[in-house]
Amino acid sequence: MTTLPTSTTKKLGLVIDLDTCVGCHACVISCKGWNTENYGAPLSDTDAYGGDPSGTFLNRVHSFEVQPPVLKDQPAPEAQLIHFPKSCLHCEDAPCVTVCPTGASYKRVEDGIVLVNESDCIGCGLCAWACPYGAREMDAVEKVMKKCTLCVDRIYNENLPEEDREPACVRTCPAGARHFGDFADPDSNVSKLTAERGGMDLMPEQGTKPVNKYLPPRPKDTLSEGAGDIDILAPYLEPVAQEAKGFLGWLDKTLEKL
Amino acid sequence: MHPAPSVIFFTVFSGIGFGLLVFLGLDTFYVTGWTAFVFFAIAYLCAVGGLIASTFHLGHPERAMKAFTQWRSSWLSREGVCAVVALVLMGIYGAGVVFLQVHWAILGHLGALFSLLTVFTTSMIYTQLTTIPRWNSWLTPLMFMSFSLAGGALLSGNVGSATVLILVAALIQIVLWLRGDGALARSGTTLATATGLGHIGDVRAFEPPHTGTNYLLKEFAYVVGRKHSTKLRIISIVLFAVIPVALLVFAPFSHLLAALAVVSHVAGAFATRWLFFAEAEHVVGLYYGKR
């Protein structure tokens, strides 16, 4: 049914730490691997080794440059590079679910995971149009809509060792930038992280109420604070030889004269 | 947005077909027998032809019947239900008109209502999307319905109604273009809100996730032809409004000139509908620095 549940028992989702993510794309690869070999239609690649490669991914890592504003009397701040993994946010008010004409898209009452029943999907693409985050991709080969399942076939899978019962992207992240848990429980790891670090929603003005939260990058150290010195010993580290000597000195003078 | 030919064909021809059914159902011109048969045949060819074309952009058209189930929440499903109801009602009404020379007025009026509702539900598929601010406006349903009624009036030979409705459609289309141009900026969605990084400084898309293209870029970040948009807008308005109205008002009525007016109007409607998709900016393009 494509109407949304009024509330869900659990609110399973991810916390993604933009301060910690190093942009290695390991989560992208583990996601593609797990979701190609397991639940649902495989994530196809087209022209993978040719001139125009393309493929279906449920998780993609963007990189953004952020330029802090120049404050007066301060040296221009360094631009920051922020790696930005993006996958389905399993929104509470998921617009992708209500637009579905067949009931293939649904949000689970028990844990809030947004899923696609692929055998009901007619591949009209309207749910992808309704998603502001680009979290849904139509598979070019299977012609059905693919999206993050929050690894529903791992997190409850008793055939896997307990430490593997979390989404593939979380399990694989070498930096520990991804966390999985229940946002409905205020004492869960993800709820605490969100509260401590000011976890934020993407595009809050779209009214989707995303479950997944992003932790903003921590403020950078500012080296130029205080007296403007790097260290109290800095004056002793002034360069001693200010002018070039020898051959280079001669070359410098000669070129100056020209 | 990627302007898929099947969807452009569908919205233009279904709109005109259901518009013609509105005029047939309201009995604005009294026809029976073979003349009526020709009108109903044209209306059904346009409406059903458009609906069939719309299934070409489906990944799994063989499952299309499932799309009738979710009318409680989905405008796309409601469109399917309305279309079937309208076609059945007008089919029975049309059979009466063609074969029995009787006009079952209530049936005709109900059929006309559902024909217009079908066009309205089609327009709501686009209007409901907050992700595409240009479409997310009450002007979108007005535009679709005015085009549909203008096309229906033109095809049914209601010269007076056609003239007025074409001018109304043109006016709504122009306002939709002008308001649409600032819609993304007014929506408040920017790369800063998309990334949540705006509090640090100016955000710029530095590197896309992959070197190649993908479904999202093909579907949502279509920018071809944007630079010609002003020219295309002028061309389309000349074709769908100026030429047909000039022919209807200033030329003495003849079937040849009327056919010319219809061809010109349909060509112009195609151009505006192509622009409707090609110019629409989906907010996901922000993540790719494509807005």
Coordinates of C-alpha atoms in Angstrom, one line a residue:
Chain A
M1 CA 0.0 0.0 0.0
T2 CA 1.4 3.4 -1.0
T3 CA -0.1 5.4 1.9
L4 CA 2.5 6.0 4.6
P5 CA 2.2 4.6 8.1
T6 CA 1.3 7.2 10.7
S7 CA 4.1 6.0 12.9
T8 CA 6.7 3.2 12.9
T9 CA 7.7 1.0 15.8
K10 CA 11.4 1.5 15.1
K11 CA 13.1 4.2 13.0
L12 CA 16.1 2.4 11.6
G13 CA 18.6 4.6 9.8
L14 CA 22.1 5.9 9.4
V15 CA 24.2 8.6 10.8
I16 CA 26.8 9.8 8.4
D17 CA 29.7 11.8 9.9
L18 CA 30.9 14.4 7.4
D19 CA 33.8 15.2 9.7
T20 CA 35.2 11.7 9.5
C21 CA 34.4 10.6 6.0
V22 CA 37.6 10.4 3.9
G23 CA 35.9 9.9 0.6
C24 CA 37.4 6.5 -0.1
H25 CA 34.2 5.1 -1.7
A26 CA 34.5 1.8 0.1
C27 CA 30.8 2.1 1.1
V28 CA 29.9 2.5 -2.5
I29 CA 31.7 -0.6 -3.6
S30 CA 30.5 -2.8 -0.6
C31 CA 26.9 -1.6 -1.3
K32 CA 27.1 -2.4 -4.9
G33 CA 28.6 -5.8 -4.2
W34 CA 26.1 -6.9 -1.5
N35 CA 23.1 -5.6 -3.4
T36 CA 24.2 -7.1 -6.7
E37 CA 24.7 -10.6 -5.1
N38 CA 21.7 -10.7 -2.8
Y39 CA 18.1 -9.3 -2.5
G40 CA 16.4 -8.2 -5.7
A41 CA 17.5 -7.5 -9.2
P42 CA 21.3 -7.1 -9.5
L43 CA 22.7 -3.5 -9.9
S44 CA 23.6 -3.5 -13.6
D45 CA 26.5 -1.8 -15.3
T46 CA 26.3 -0.8 -19.0
D47 CA 29.3 -0.4 -21.2
A48 CA 31.4 -1.0 -18.1
Y49 CA 34.7 -1.3 -20.0
G50 CA 33.8 0.9 -22.9
G51 CA 33.8 4.6 -23.6
D52 CA 30.6 5.5 -21.9
P53 CA 30.3 3.5 -18.7
S54 CA 27.2 3.9 -16.5
G55 CA 25.7 1.9 -13.7
T56 CA 23.2 1.7 -11.0
F57 CA 24.3 2.6 -7.5
L58 CA 22.3 2.9 -4.3
N59 CA 25.0 4.9 -2.6
R60 CA 27.2 7.6 -4.2
V61 CA 29.9 9.8 -2.6
H62 CA 30.0 13.4 -3.8
S63 CA 32.8 15.8 -2.9
F64 CA 32.0 19.5 -2.1
E65 CA 34.2 22.4 -1.7
V66 CA 33.2 24.9 1.0
Q67 CA 34.8 28.3 1.1
P68 CA 34.3 30.0 4.4
P69 CA 33.8 33.8 4.1
V70 CA 36.7 36.2 4.5
L71 CA 36.4 38.1 7.8
K72 CA 38.1 41.5 7.9
D73 CA 41.6 41.7 9.4
Q74 CA 41.9 37.9 9.1
P75 CA 43.8 36.0 6.4
A76 CA 41.6 34.3 3.9
P77 CA 40.4 31.0 5.3
E78 CA 41.3 27.8 3.6
A79 CA 38.6 26.2 1.5
Q80 CA 37.4 22.9 2.9
L81 CA 36.9 19.7 1.0
I82 CA 34.0 17.6 2.3
H83 CA 33.2 14.1 1.1
F84 CA 29.5 13.5 1.1
P85 CA 28.0 10.0 0.9
K86 CA 24.4 10.0 -0.2
S87 CA 21.9 7.2 -0.2
C88 CA 18.2 6.8 0.7
L89 CA 17.3 8.7 3.9
H90 CA 14.3 6.5 4.6
C91 CA 12.2 9.6 5.1
E92 CA 9.2 9.6 7.6
D93 CA 7.2 11.6 5.0
A94 CA 8.6 9.8 2.0
P95 CA 7.2 11.5 -1.2
C96 CA 8.5 8.5 -3.3
V97 CA 6.0 6.2 -1.6
T98 CA 2.8 8.1 -2.0
V99 CA 3.3 8.8 -5.7
C100 CA 3.7 5.1 -6.6
P101 CA 0.7 4.0 -8.6
T102 CA 1.1 0.2 -8.0
G103 CA 1.9 -0.1 -4.4
A104 CA 5.3 -1.4 -5.2
S105 CA 6.9 1.3 -3.0
Y106 CA 6.2 1.1 0.7
K107 CA 7.4 2.1 4.1
R108 CA 7.5 -0.7 6.7
V109 CA 5.5 -0.2 9.9
E110 CA 7.9 -2.3 12.0
D111 CA 11.1 -0.5 11.3
G112 CA 10.5 2.4 8.9
I113 CA 12.6 1.0 6.0
V114 CA 11.4 2.2 2.6
L115 CA 11.4 -0.6 0.1
V116 CA 10.4 -1.5 -3.4
N117 CA 8.5 -4.7 -4.2
E118 CA 10.2 -5.3 -7.5
S119 CA 7.6 -7.7 -8.9
D120 CA 5.0 -4.9 -8.6
C121 CA 7.2 -2.1 -10.1
I122 CA 6.1 -1.0 -13.5
G123 CA 9.2 1.2 -13.9
C124 CA 7.4 4.4 -14.4
G125 CA 10.1 6.4 -12.6
L126 CA 7.7 8.7 -10.8
C127 CA 9.1 7.8 -7.4
A128 CA 12.6 8.9 -8.5
W129 CA 11.1 12.2 -9.7
A130 CA 9.5 12.7 -6.3
C131 CA 12.8 12.1 -4.4
P132 CA 14.8 15.3 -3.8
Y133 CA 17.9 13.4 -2.9
G134 CA 18.5 11.3 -6.0
A135 CA 18.2 8.2 -3.9
R136 CA 16.3 6.1 -6.4
E137 CA 17.7 4.9 -9.7
M138 CA 16.0 2.9 -12.4
D139 CA 18.1 0.0 -13.4
A140 CA 18.9 0.2 -17.1
V141 CA 18.8 -3.6 -17.6
E142 CA 16.1 -4.8 -15.2
K143 CA 13.9 -1.8 -15.8
V144 CA 12.8 -1.7 -12.1
M145 CA 13.4 1.0 -9.5
K146 CA 16.4 0.3 -7.2
K147 CA 17.0 1.9 -3.9
C148 CA 18.8 1.4 -0.6
T149 CA 17.2 -1.4 1.4
L150 CA 19.2 -0.5 4.6
C151 CA 20.5 -4.0 3.9
V152 CA 17.3 -5.5 5.2
D153 CA 18.7 -8.9 4.2
R154 CA 21.7 -8.4 6.5
I155 CA 20.4 -6.7 9.6
Y156 CA 17.9 -9.5 10.5
N157 CA 19.9 -12.3 8.9
E158 CA 20.7 -14.9 11.6
N159 CA 22.9 -16.8 9.1
L160 CA 25.4 -14.0 9.4
P161 CA 27.7 -13.6 12.4
E162 CA 26.3 -10.9 14.8
E163 CA 28.9 -8.3 13.9
D164 CA 27.9 -8.5 10.2
R165 CA 24.2 -7.7 11.0
E166 CA 24.4 -4.1 9.9
P167 CA 24.3 -2.5 6.5
A168 CA 27.2 -3.3 4.2
C169 CA 28.2 0.3 4.0
V170 CA 28.5 0.7 7.8
R171 CA 30.3 -2.6 8.1
T172 CA 32.9 -1.7 5.6
C173 CA 33.6 2.0 6.4
P174 CA 37.3 2.1 7.4
A175 CA 37.0 5.5 9.0
G176 CA 34.0 4.8 11.2
A177 CA 32.0 7.6 9.5
R178 CA 28.8 5.6 9.2
H179 CA 26.6 4.4 12.1
F180 CA 23.5 2.3 12.0
G181 CA 20.8 2.2 14.7
D182 CA 17.2 3.0 15.8
F183 CA 16.3 6.7 16.0
A184 CA 13.1 5.9 17.8
D185 CA 15.2 4.9 20.9
P186 CA 16.6 8.0 22.5
D187 CA 19.4 6.0 24.1
S188 CA 20.6 4.4 20.8
N189 CA 24.1 5.1 19.5
V190 CA 22.6 7.1 16.5
S191 CA 20.3 9.2 18.7
K192 CA 23.1 10.1 21.0
L193 CA 25.5 11.0 18.2
T194 CA 22.8 13.1 16.6
A195 CA 22.2 15.0 19.8
E196 CA 25.9 15.4 20.7
R197 CA 27.1 16.6 17.3
G198 CA 24.1 18.5 16.0
G199 CA 22.9 15.9 13.4
M200 CA 21.1 17.6 10.6
D201 CA 18.5 16.9 7.9
L202 CA 19.2 17.4 4.2
M203 CA 16.8 19.8 2.4
P204 CA 14.6 20.3 5.5
E205 CA 12.4 22.7 3.5
Q206 CA 11.3 19.8 1.3
G207 CA 9.3 18.5 4.2
T208 CA 10.4 14.9 3.8
K209 CA 11.5 14.4 7.5
P210 CA 14.5 12.3 6.7
V211 CA 15.4 9.6 9.3
N212 CA 19.1 9.5 8.3
K213 CA 21.1 12.3 9.9
Y214 CA 24.3 14.0 8.8
L215 CA 26.9 15.2 11.3
P216 CA 28.4 18.5 10.2
P217 CA 32.2 18.8 10.0
R218 CA 33.8 20.0 13.2
P219 CA 35.2 23.6 13.1
K220 CA 38.8 23.7 11.8
D221 CA 41.7 24.8 14.0
T222 CA 42.7 28.3 13.1
L223 CA 46.4 28.7 13.1
S224 CA 46.4 32.4 12.9
E225 CA 44.6 33.0 16.2
G226 CA 46.2 34.9 19.1
A227 CA 49.3 37.0 18.3
G228 CA 49.4 35.7 14.8
D229 CA 52.4 33.5 15.6
I230 CA 52.4 29.8 14.9
D231 CA 54.4 29.2 18.1
I232 CA 56.2 31.2 20.7
L233 CA 59.5 29.9 19.4
A234 CA 58.6 31.1 15.9
P235 CA 60.8 34.3 16.1
Y236 CA 63.8 32.0 16.7
L237 CA 63.0 30.1 13.5
E238 CA 63.2 33.2 11.3
P239 CA 65.2 32.4 8.1
V240 CA 68.8 33.4 8.7
A241 CA 70.0 33.8 5.1
Q242 CA 67.7 36.2 3.4
E243 CA 69.7 36.6 0.2
A244 CA 71.1 34.0 -2.1
K245 CA 74.8 33.7 -2.3
G246 CA 77.3 32.1 -4.7
F247 CA 76.2 31.2 -8.2
L248 CA 72.5 31.7 -7.6
G249 CA 73.2 35.1 -5.9
W250 CA 75.2 36.1 -9.0
L251 CA 72.5 34.9 -11.3
D252 CA 69.8 36.7 -9.3
K253 CA 71.8 40.0 -9.5
T254 CA 72.6 39.6 -13.2
L255 CA 69.0 39.0 -14.1
E256 CA 67.9 41.9 -12.0
K257 CA 70.2 44.2 -14.0
L258 CA 68.9 43.0 -17.4
Chain B
M1 CA 14.0 16.9 -16.9
H2 CA 14.6 14.5 -19.8
P3 CA 11.9 15.3 -22.3
A4 CA 10.8 11.7 -23.1
P5 CA 9.0 11.7 -26.5
S6 CA 6.4 9.1 -25.3
V7 CA 5.3 11.4 -22.4
I8 CA 5.2 14.5 -24.6
F9 CA 3.1 12.6 -27.2
F10 CA 0.9 11.3 -24.4
T11 CA 0.2 14.6 -22.7
V12 CA -0.5 16.5 -25.9
F13 CA -2.7 14.0 -27.6
S14 CA -4.5 12.7 -24.6
G15 CA -5.2 16.3 -23.6
I16 CA -6.7 17.1 -27.0
G17 CA -8.6 13.8 -27.1
F18 CA -10.2 14.2 -23.7
G19 CA -10.8 17.9 -24.5
L20 CA -12.8 16.8 -27.5
L21 CA -14.7 14.3 -25.4
V22 CA -15.6 17.2 -23.0
F23 CA -17.2 19.1 -25.9
L24 CA -18.9 16.0 -27.3
G25 CA -20.3 15.1 -23.9
L26 CA -21.6 18.6 -23.2
D27 CA -23.4 18.5 -26.6
T28 CA -22.1 21.9 -27.5
F29 CA -22.6 20.9 -31.1
Y30 CA -25.4 18.6 -32.2
V31 CA -24.1 15.7 -34.3
T32 CA -25.5 12.2 -34.8
G33 CA -24.8 9.2 -37.1
W34 CA -21.7 9.0 -39.1
T35 CA -20.6 12.6 -38.5
A36 CA -20.7 11.9 -34.8
F37 CA -18.9 8.6 -35.4
V38 CA -16.0 10.5 -37.0
F39 CA -15.7 13.0 -34.1
F40 CA -15.8 10.2 -31.5
A41 CA -13.3 8.2 -33.5
I42 CA -10.9 11.2 -33.5
A43 CA -11.4 11.7 -29.8
Y44 CA -10.7 8.1 -29.0
L45 CA -7.7 7.9 -31.3
C46 CA -6.1 10.9 -29.6
A47 CA -7.0 9.9 -26.0
V48 CA -6.3 6.1 -26.2
G49 CA -3.4 6.6 -28.6
G50 CA -1.8 9.0 -26.0
L51 CA -2.5 6.6 -23.2
I52 CA -0.9 3.7 -25.1
A53 CA 2.1 6.0 -25.9
S54 CA 2.5 6.7 -22.2
T55 CA 3.1 3.0 -21.5
F56 CA 6.1 3.0 -23.8
H57 CA 8.2 4.8 -21.2
L58 CA 7.4 2.1 -18.6
G59 CA 10.0 -0.4 -17.7
H60 CA 7.4 -3.1 -17.3
P61 CA 4.3 -2.2 -19.3
E62 CA 3.0 -5.8 -18.8
R63 CA 2.3 -4.9 -15.2
A64 CA 0.4 -1.7 -16.1
M65 CA -2.9 -3.1 -14.7
K66 CA -1.4 -2.8 -11.2
A67 CA -1.4 1.0 -11.6
F68 CA -5.2 1.1 -11.0
T69 CA -4.9 0.0 -7.4
Q70 CA -3.4 3.0 -5.5
W71 CA -6.0 5.7 -6.3
R72 CA -6.1 6.6 -2.6
S73 CA -2.7 8.2 -2.6
S74 CA -1.3 8.3 -6.1
W75 CA -2.2 10.9 -8.8
L76 CA -0.9 8.6 -11.5
S77 CA -3.2 5.8 -10.3
R78 CA -6.1 8.3 -10.1
E79 CA -5.3 9.3 -13.7
G80 CA -5.6 5.7 -14.9
V81 CA -9.0 5.2 -13.1
C82 CA -10.4 8.5 -14.3
A83 CA -9.3 7.8 -17.9
V84 CA -11.0 4.4 -17.9
V85 CA -14.2 5.8 -16.3
A86 CA -14.3 8.6 -18.8
L87 CA -13.7 6.3 -21.8
V88 CA -16.4 3.9 -20.7
L89 CA -19.0 6.6 -20.0
M90 CA -18.3 8.4 -23.3
G91 CA -18.2 5.1 -25.1
I92 CA -21.8 4.3 -24.0
Y93 CA -22.8 7.9 -24.7
G94 CA -21.2 7.8 -28.1
A95 CA -22.8 4.5 -29.0
G96 CA -26.2 6.1 -28.3
V97 CA -25.4 9.2 -30.3
V98 CA -24.0 7.3 -33.3
F99 CA -26.2 4.3 -33.6
L100 CA -29.5 5.3 -31.9
Q101 CA -29.5 9.1 -32.5
V102 CA -30.2 9.6 -28.7
H103 CA -28.3 12.0 -26.5
W104 CA -28.3 10.7 -22.9
A105 CA -27.5 14.0 -21.4
I106 CA -26.6 12.8 -17.9
L107 CA -24.2 10.2 -19.2
G108 CA -22.6 12.8 -21.5
H109 CA -22.2 15.4 -18.8
L110 CA -20.7 12.8 -16.5
G111 CA -18.4 11.6 -19.3
A112 CA -17.3 15.2 -19.9
L113 CA -16.6 15.7 -16.2
F114 CA -14.4 12.6 -16.0
S115 CA -12.7 13.6 -19.2
L116 CA -11.7 16.9 -17.7
L117 CA -10.8 15.1 -14.4
T118 CA -8.5 12.9 -16.3
V119 CA -6.6 15.9 -17.7
F120 CA -6.6 17.4 -14.2
T121 CA -5.1 14.2 -12.6
T122 CA -2.5 14.1 -15.3
S123 CA -1.5 17.6 -14.5
M124 CA -1.4 16.8 -10.7
I125 CA 1.3 14.1 -11.4
Y126 CA 3.6 17.0 -12.3
T127 CA 2.1 19.7 -10.0
Q128 CA 2.6 17.6 -6.8
L129 CA 6.4 17.4 -7.2
T130 CA 8.0 19.8 -4.8
T131 CA 11.3 18.5 -6.2
I132 CA 10.6 20.4 -9.4
P133 CA 9.7 23.9 -8.3
R134 CA 8.8 25.0 -11.9
W135 CA 5.9 22.5 -11.9
N136 CA 4.9 22.8 -8.3
S137 CA 2.4 25.6 -9.0
W138 CA -1.4 25.9 -9.3
L139 CA -0.7 27.2 -12.8
T140 CA 0.3 23.8 -14.0
P141 CA -3.2 22.2 -13.8
L142 CA -4.7 25.4 -15.4
M143 CA -2.2 25.2 -18.2
F144 CA -3.0 21.5 -18.9
M145 CA -6.7 22.0 -18.7
S146 CA -6.8 25.1 -20.9
F147 CA -4.7 23.4 -23.5
S148 CA -7.0 20.4 -23.4
L149 CA -10.1 22.4 -23.7
A150 CA -8.6 24.7 -26.4
G151 CA -7.6 21.7 -28.5
G152 CA -11.1 20.1 -27.9
A153 CA -12.9 23.3 -29.0
L154 CA -10.7 23.6 -32.1
L155 CA -11.2 20.0 -33.1
S156 CA -14.9 20.1 -32.5
G157 CA -15.3 23.2 -34.6
N158 CA -16.5 25.5 -31.8
V159 CA -14.8 28.5 -33.4
G160 CA -15.9 31.0 -30.7
S161 CA -14.9 28.8 -27.8
A162 CA -11.6 27.8 -29.5
T163 CA -10.6 31.4 -30.1
V164 CA -11.2 32.4 -26.4
L165 CA -9.7 29.2 -25.0
I166 CA -6.5 29.3 -27.1
L167 CA -6.0 32.9 -25.9
V168 CA -6.6 31.8 -22.3
A169 CA -4.1 28.9 -22.7
A170 CA -1.6 31.3 -24.2
L171 CA -1.9 33.7 -21.3
I172 CA -1.6 30.9 -18.7
Q173 CA 1.4 29.5 -20.5
I174 CA 3.2 32.8 -20.6
V175 CA 2.6 33.4 -16.9
L176 CA 3.7 29.8 -16.1
W177 CA 7.0 30.5 -18.1
L178 CA 7.6 33.8 -16.4
R179 CA 6.9 32.5 -12.8
G180 CA 8.6 29.3 -13.6
D181 CA 11.9 31.0 -14.3
G182 CA 12.2 32.1 -10.7
A183 CA 10.6 29.1 -9.1
L184 CA 13.8 27.2 -8.1
A185 CA 15.2 30.3 -6.5
R186 CA 12.0 31.0 -4.6
S187 CA 11.7 27.3 -3.5
G188 CA 14.6 27.9 -1.0
T189 CA 16.3 24.7 -2.0
T190 CA 20.0 25.4 -2.7
L191 CA 23.2 23.4 -2.6
A192 CA 23.6 24.9 0.9
T193 CA 20.4 23.3 2.2
A194 CA 21.0 20.1 0.1
T195 CA 24.3 19.5 1.8
G196 CA 23.6 21.2 5.1
L197 CA 27.0 22.9 4.8
G198 CA 25.8 26.4 4.1
H199 CA 26.7 27.5 7.6
I200 CA 30.4 27.1 6.9
G201 CA 30.5 29.1 3.7
D202 CA 29.9 28.9 -0.1
V203 CA 29.3 25.4 -1.2
R204 CA 30.5 24.2 -4.6
A205 CA 30.2 20.8 -6.3
F206 CA 33.8 19.8 -6.5
E207 CA 33.8 16.3 -7.8
P208 CA 30.9 14.1 -8.9
P209 CA 30.6 10.6 -7.5
H210 CA 31.6 8.9 -10.8
T211 CA 33.5 10.0 -13.9
G212 CA 30.7 8.6 -16.1
T213 CA 27.1 9.6 -16.4
N214 CA 24.2 7.9 -14.6
Y215 CA 20.4 7.6 -14.5
L216 CA 20.0 10.7 -12.3
L217 CA 22.0 12.9 -14.7
K218 CA 20.2 11.6 -17.8
E219 CA 16.8 11.9 -16.2
F220 CA 17.0 15.1 -14.1
A221 CA 19.9 17.2 -15.3
Y222 CA 18.8 17.6 -18.9
V223 CA 20.1 21.0 -20.0
V224 CA 20.2 20.7 -23.8
G225 CA 18.3 23.4 -25.6
R226 CA 18.0 25.7 -22.6
K227 CA 19.9 28.4 -24.5
H228 CA 17.3 28.4 -27.2
S229 CA 14.4 28.6 -24.8
T230 CA 13.3 32.1 -25.6
K231 CA 13.3 31.4 -29.3
L232 CA 11.4 28.2 -28.8
R233 CA 8.8 29.9 -26.5
I234 CA 8.2 32.5 -29.3
I235 CA 8.0 29.8 -32.0
S236 CA 5.6 27.7 -29.9
I237 CA 3.3 30.6 -29.1
V238 CA 3.1 31.6 -32.7
L239 CA 2.3 28.0 -33.7
F240 CA -0.2 27.1 -31.0
A241 CA -2.0 30.5 -30.5
V242 CA -1.2 33.2 -33.1
I243 CA -1.7 31.3 -36.3
P244 CA -4.8 29.3 -35.2
V245 CA -6.5 32.4 -33.8
A246 CA -5.7 34.4 -36.9
L247 CA -7.1 31.7 -39.1
L248 CA -10.2 31.3 -37.0
V249 CA -10.9 35.0 -36.7
F250 CA -9.8 36.5 -40.0
A251 CA -10.1 33.8 -42.6
P252 CA -13.5 32.6 -43.9
F253 CA -14.2 29.1 -42.5
S254 CA -13.1 26.2 -44.7
H255 CA -12.1 22.7 -43.7
L256 CA -8.7 23.2 -45.2
L257 CA -7.9 26.3 -43.2
A258 CA -9.4 24.6 -40.1
A259 CA -7.1 21.6 -40.6
L260 CA -4.2 24.0 -41.0
A261 CA -5.2 25.7 -37.7
V262 CA -5.3 22.3 -36.0
V263 CA -1.9 21.2 -37.3
S264 CA -0.3 24.5 -36.3
H265 CA -1.9 24.3 -32.8
V266 CA -0.8 20.7 -32.2
A267 CA 2.8 21.5 -33.4
G268 CA 2.9 24.5 -31.0
A269 CA 1.5 22.4 -28.2
F270 CA 4.3 19.8 -28.8
A271 CA 6.9 22.6 -28.6
T272 CA 5.5 24.0 -25.3
R273 CA 5.3 20.5 -23.9
W274 CA 8.9 19.8 -24.9
L275 CA 9.9 23.0 -23.1
F276 CA 7.8 22.0 -20.1
F277 CA 10.0 19.0 -19.5
A278 CA 13.4 20.3 -20.9
E279 CA 13.3 23.5 -18.8
A280 CA 12.1 21.8 -15.6
E281 CA 14.9 21.9 -13.0
H282 CA 14.9 19.0 -10.5
V283 CA 16.6 19.8 -7.2
V284 CA 18.8 16.7 -7.4
G285 CA 20.8 18.5 -10.1
L286 CA 22.1 20.8 -7.2
Y287 CA 24.2 17.9 -5.9
Y288 CA 25.9 17.7 -9.3
G289 CA 26.4 21.4 -9.7
K290 CA 24.1 21.3 -12.7
R291 CA 21.5 24.0 -11.7

